[in-house]
């Protein structure tokens, strides 16, 4: 019968290429129907025949498939592979996709490990906090660990008043002011100087932005940076900054004739 005729040198049957590349014959037939990988030739008996070039193309398809691309996406990425430059471009694109996938998986692994650590430290099941931690990890917010220290009321306030963009904008402002407090402290700038009081005003405006004018939020903010199990780097920076912030705000409130912290905690 024709299907048993000898295969020309340089060609492989669909079964041979399937075995070589560890895929099923059905998969190769599907790729043929989808226009992803058609056989290089058809035998007199109608058998699909493949070449070494088809193996390279199949490797390209399988690599993109493992990276999560759909068959339509893969089809749009395939190129003829007729020149060394074309082959090199395909390999470079695949390498870039693999690197991106590795980075994505590495980040997912980091988030899982961090969340596990936070869960163990919390010593309670709180899925709302878990969700907040995940969101903040994805935002690349280095202060995700603060979430476990906030009570439900404070977190509800944050959820109501901040979205991803405004939350990151607030954190950027907070970090800038934290660094400025450290700079002023190290430079020996008097807290009651114009520069010190301009800083105090900016810092207090930031607090008001956070609280939305809800003065009952102040006691919880006072606790920031005072956690016994806070991150060491955070504690070190916050301790230096707090020394200057405290002095600057004291002069600022004294000039205004108010003490909102004392009034709120009475």
XYZ file of C-alpha atoms in Angstrom:
266
model
C 0.000 0.000 0.000
C 1.131 3.585 -0.663
C 1.254 4.495 3.008
C 3.918 1.887 3.571
C 6.193 3.179 0.806
C 9.660 4.317 1.919
C 9.839 7.943 3.070
C 12.222 10.147 1.120
C 15.465 11.013 2.878
C 15.229 14.154 4.986
C 11.539 13.733 5.769
C 9.790 12.432 8.873
C 6.280 11.121 9.310
C 3.852 12.811 11.648
C 4.353 9.972 14.117
C 8.128 10.358 14.051
C 8.092 14.107 14.641
C 5.452 13.692 17.353
C 7.674 11.203 19.182
C 10.773 13.332 18.701
C 9.101 16.470 20.075
C 6.988 14.711 22.740
C 3.630 15.857 21.403
C 0.645 13.887 20.175
C -0.209 13.233 16.548
C -3.570 14.854 17.240
C -1.793 18.051 18.335
C 0.174 18.197 15.090
C -2.986 17.572 13.095
C -4.654 20.431 14.998
C -1.736 22.778 14.288
C -2.035 21.873 10.604
C -5.762 22.691 10.553
C -5.105 26.000 12.359
C -2.432 26.966 9.834
C 0.310 26.998 12.424
C 2.419 24.107 11.178
C 1.632 22.539 7.847
C 3.719 19.584 6.696
C 6.523 20.375 4.294
C 5.319 17.636 1.941
C 2.670 14.980 1.452
C 3.667 11.469 0.449
C 2.125 9.676 -2.490
C -0.010 7.856 0.016
C -1.212 11.134 1.568
C 0.957 11.003 4.676
C 2.103 14.284 6.251
C 5.861 14.674 5.982
C 8.013 16.995 8.049
C 11.614 18.234 7.968
C 14.153 19.473 10.503
C 12.998 23.004 9.729
C 9.522 21.985 10.874
C 11.046 20.832 14.169
C 12.487 24.320 14.692
C 9.132 25.879 13.877
C 7.332 23.438 16.173
C 9.755 24.309 18.970
C 8.899 27.952 18.412
C 5.156 27.194 18.629
C 5.499 25.054 21.759
C 7.682 27.646 23.479
C 5.120 30.391 22.944
C 2.337 28.027 24.010
C 4.141 27.243 27.273
C 4.436 31.000 27.842
C 0.649 31.290 27.741
C 0.127 32.726 24.260
C -3.028 31.714 22.410
C -2.780 29.955 19.056
C -3.939 33.149 17.319
C -1.211 35.123 19.090
C 1.368 32.515 18.109
C 0.240 32.558 14.496
C 0.867 36.297 14.348
C 4.350 35.847 15.789
C 5.543 33.185 13.355
C 7.890 34.229 10.558
C 9.244 32.245 7.579
C 12.636 31.257 9.063
C 14.313 31.462 5.683
C 17.415 33.441 6.663
C 19.813 33.441 9.631
C 18.540 36.904 10.537
C 14.935 35.691 10.676
C 15.868 32.706 12.821
C 17.952 34.912 15.125
C 15.020 37.343 15.468
C 12.691 34.506 16.460
C 15.141 33.210 19.043
C 15.647 36.700 20.447
C 11.896 37.232 20.709
C 11.435 33.878 22.414
C 14.297 34.615 24.821
C 12.731 37.964 25.686
C 9.364 36.316 26.292
C 10.978 33.670 28.496
C 12.796 36.340 30.532
C 9.551 38.234 30.980
C 7.802 35.075 32.116
C 10.621 34.303 34.548
C 10.368 37.816 35.996
C 6.604 37.457 36.307
C 6.883 34.068 38.006
C 9.644 35.346 40.294
C 7.429 38.242 41.339
C 4.516 35.878 41.939
C 6.768 33.688 44.067
C 7.932 36.706 46.068
C 4.324 37.785 46.660
C 3.365 34.288 47.832
C 6.313 34.116 50.235
C 5.661 37.613 51.579
C 1.938 36.968 52.026
C 2.704 33.720 53.858
C 4.986 35.594 56.247
C 2.367 38.284 56.837
C -0.327 35.661 57.473
C 1.839 33.948 60.087
C 2.625 37.254 61.797
C -1.038 38.284 61.919
C -1.953 35.115 63.848
C -5.552 35.415 62.639
C -7.574 34.864 59.489
C -8.464 38.185 57.848
C -9.099 37.918 54.114
C -9.739 41.650 53.713
C -6.242 42.359 54.967
C -4.843 39.539 52.834
C -6.465 41.146 49.785
C -5.073 44.575 50.708
C -1.588 43.101 51.101
C -1.809 41.417 47.689
C -2.945 44.646 46.028
C -0.142 46.615 47.658
C 2.444 44.015 46.674
C 1.294 44.310 43.075
C 1.562 48.097 43.388
C 5.194 47.609 44.482
C 4.343 49.366 47.745
C 7.217 48.617 50.126
C 4.972 49.423 53.097
C 2.574 46.518 52.522
C 3.592 45.191 55.953
C 1.954 48.167 57.704
C -1.469 46.831 56.734
C -1.455 44.153 59.424
C -1.017 46.851 62.076
C -4.076 48.896 61.064
C -7.461 48.227 62.608
C -10.540 47.642 60.445
C -11.753 51.231 60.818
C -8.492 52.688 59.548
C -8.347 50.263 56.623
C -11.960 50.997 55.697
C -11.061 54.690 55.687
C -8.092 54.043 53.387
C -10.215 51.927 51.038
C -12.870 54.668 50.824
C -10.488 57.566 50.252
C -7.717 56.119 48.106
C -7.481 54.231 44.866
C -4.320 52.835 43.282
C -3.195 56.158 41.791
C -4.065 58.407 44.720
C -2.663 55.837 47.142
C 0.679 55.769 45.354
C 0.697 59.575 45.113
C 0.166 59.792 48.868
C 2.936 57.288 49.568
C 5.328 59.198 47.327
C 4.528 62.422 49.187
C 4.949 60.661 52.511
C 8.340 59.244 51.546
C 9.535 62.586 50.224
C 8.593 64.290 53.492
C 10.169 61.493 55.497
C 13.451 61.959 53.626
C 13.169 65.724 54.025
C 12.728 65.383 57.799
C 15.840 63.210 57.962
C 17.775 65.734 55.871
C 16.699 68.652 58.059
C 17.513 66.736 61.228
C 20.964 65.712 60.017
C 21.673 69.218 58.737
C 20.772 70.743 62.094
C 18.103 73.030 60.621
C 16.158 74.559 63.550
C 12.606 73.266 63.748
C 11.304 76.803 64.358
C 13.094 78.263 61.324
C 11.233 79.246 58.166
C 12.478 76.091 56.472
C 11.443 73.952 59.406
C 7.986 75.504 59.598
C 7.439 75.196 55.860
C 8.180 71.523 56.315
C 5.746 71.294 59.275
C 2.998 72.892 57.198
C 3.580 70.478 54.318
C 3.635 67.523 56.692
C 0.425 68.578 58.424
C -1.288 69.111 55.053
C -0.320 65.554 54.162
C -1.884 64.308 57.413
C -5.074 66.193 56.612
C -5.135 64.686 53.136
C -4.877 61.240 54.671
C -7.542 61.742 57.324
C -9.894 63.715 55.104
C -10.432 65.960 58.092
C -11.495 63.086 60.345
C -9.571 64.045 63.477
C -10.466 60.748 65.133
C -7.927 59.144 62.786
C -5.013 60.961 64.438
C -4.348 58.512 67.292
C -3.811 55.671 64.812
C -1.391 57.801 62.813
C 0.585 58.582 65.952
C 1.206 54.854 66.292
C 2.881 54.664 62.874
C 6.547 53.869 63.246
C 6.101 52.801 66.860
C 5.384 49.100 66.250
C 7.625 46.802 68.220
C 7.912 44.380 65.299
C 8.195 46.977 62.548
C 10.698 46.575 59.765
C 14.170 47.523 61.050
C 15.002 49.870 58.187
C 11.625 51.548 58.533
C 12.086 51.985 62.293
C 15.545 53.490 61.903
C 14.415 56.043 59.345
C 11.187 56.800 61.182
C 12.941 57.352 64.504
C 15.261 59.939 62.964
C 12.406 61.612 61.084
C 10.051 61.574 64.081
C 12.524 63.500 66.196
C 12.427 66.395 63.759
C 8.741 66.048 62.842
C 7.739 66.220 66.501
C 9.712 69.403 67.137
C 8.560 71.071 63.925
C 4.885 70.306 64.576
C 5.138 71.507 68.184
C 6.325 74.922 67.002
C 3.774 74.909 64.178
C 0.817 74.178 66.469
C 2.136 76.569 69.104
C 2.164 79.344 66.516
C -1.397 78.432 65.495
C -2.459 78.155 69.129
C -3.789 74.593 68.805
C -2.817 71.056 69.758
C -4.983 68.696 67.689
C -3.303 65.560 69.026
C -3.924 66.496 72.657
C -7.464 67.569 71.948
C -8.275 64.315 70.159
C -6.845 62.069 72.875
C -8.604 63.771 75.789
